[in-house]
Amino acid sequence: MISKDKYWKINLKYLIILLSIWFLVSFGFGILFVDTLNQIKIKGFKLGFWFAQQGAIYVFVVLIFVYVFLMNRLDKKFKEKN
Amino acid sequence: MDLQFWIWTAVGISFSIYIGIAIWSRASSTSEFYVAGTGVSPIANGMATAADWMSAASFISMAGLISFMGYDGSVYLMGWTGGYVLLALLLAPYLRKFGKFTVPDFIGDRYYSNVARAVAVFCALIVSFTYIAGQMRGVGVVFSRYLEVDINTGVYIGMAIVLFYAVLGGMKGITYTQVAQYCVLIFAYMLPAIFISFMMTGNIIPQVGFGSEGQDGVYLLDKLDGLHRELGFTEYTLGEKSTLDLLFIMSALMVGTAGLPHVIVRFFTVKKVSDARKSAGWALLFIAVLYTTAPAVAVFSRTNFIQTINNKIYSNLPNWFEKWESTGLIKFDDKNQDGIVKYVADSSLNELTVDADIMTLANPEIAQLPNWVIGIMAAGALAAALSTAAGLLLVISSSVSHDLIKRIINPSVSEKNELLAARVSAFGAVIMAGYFGINPPGFVAATVALAFGLAAASFFPAIVLGIFYKRMNKEGVISGMIVGILLMLFYMTKFKFDWFGGGTESDWWFGISPEGFGTVAMITNFLVSFIVSKYTKAPPENISKLVEDIRIPNMNDS
């Protein structure tokens, strides 16, 4: 039960949340906070280094599929009403 | 069986597959030629995008690059994958909904202006040509290294193959060959990586392996950091570059990735909006397989390399050392005449010069893998180079036949003639790319990385504003694109080719390298667009409608 405006607003909300996570794991964990995170070690990986060379990429993949899921659900609601 | 036999067999079989696919999927209409008739499934499109995206450089040079840069190499890993998040969230679905053939199509229609369209065509050509010159050279290099032919002969063979399936098949042919090429290249990349990971750490998953313990019970990364300290290098897991420069390079690569026309057009080929999102996800997943393996390979081969070579007696080194020495990729200069190889950070004592590519190319030999693995790697490297070259060719040919001829010069051209023009311009583009491959302008390697800066500085702001900001008008976007791309061209030619008085690292503005400058040029583009649009007329009513329309998915898609 949503209008075009509502559809767009919800979409923008999703974008803001997902892109914040995108920014946090790459620019944040991978570069800005890398030294702090490097204090933590999991097996052979320093955590900051791991985010920069592995973790951020996994999160990217998950983010896109989460967006796919959210938007498919939103599309369905939108089409039901119209 | 000897090595050459395996290489020719693997390359021969894979090439026959590509040609077979090209014949089966040849294009018969402009829609098939430009966007594969919009009938590609999201997974197939994801694979094709991945192959399109991963070039000879990703395949051959990436692991080496990272193994020499250590932590600093992370910006390439995150930059070249993070761009897909922007693509999936901010561009692909809306451009698919818009539903034409090219990026200049969108810019020309959204900004109701053939000037904007022409500027976009100009930017698309600059970006694609900087990129393709490097690819054709890459094809030549791969051929010459693996097949022991002259580099130029290699370029000719590559041209002939690409010509065949790009001109005949258009986007349809390219898409399905790229699917096959992805399978070949990923298999070729993973096989030696898995072998080496198992050999060094006992773990068959390279992504886990490089965080595990080596045979001596010490964590591999700790050992490598230790070796680096000993030899006077910066620790592998720490970086040297300034944080600011890292941030700027990474964002230029991310935004540039999302703005590359040959990547964007891939999302015009799927059936509907939701498929465009989905296929961006698949594309990134397929790319991530290689991009998360590369840093592991980097660690394995660097550790292996240092341990095998450093402080060893030259005459006792394994055979592969001599073999790669003859190609010039490794050079040993016994400065103190003691017959022992010294590999250290201090350049007055260091006796070894190593080309980064060796880390991937010599890997199978360093790890003593059988010859057929090397044959498959040769086929994989060629698949990577050819698939990217073909994708770029298509952008160049559609820019000329569709955007220039059909939309600007002669709108009444018949479909048959437009298709002919597309084929002729693809042919012309192959010849030009081949020319650059044979007579590489010295700066090819430098410019490929800069193509991202150019794409970031021109397309990304224009497209994002076109979708998310209704009030943006043609005056704003045209000035933004022109200022952005000229600024980027200025900075890159100044510091890379010494034009406009040249300059060194100390002259960089705010300490930002040319690779990172795309971010500055992009921000400038955004600012100029905003300011100019504030003082000029709002776009007409029908453009608001168009923008509203691309924001909402189609009702009849199920």
XYZ file of C-alpha atoms in Angstrom, chain B residues 199-202 209 211-221 223:
17
model
C 51.521 -26.776 -0.052
C 52.416 -23.902 2.246
C 49.728 -24.076 4.909
C 47.892 -27.365 4.490
C 45.351 -20.234 4.150
C 46.018 -16.339 7.761
C 47.196 -19.771 8.868
C 50.441 -21.216 10.077
C 53.166 -22.340 7.750
C 54.892 -25.715 8.059
C 57.140 -24.345 10.804
C 54.139 -23.410 12.966
C 54.593 -19.642 12.564
C 51.725 -17.587 11.126
C 52.560 -16.839 7.519
C 51.860 -13.108 7.831
C 56.814 -14.642 9.140
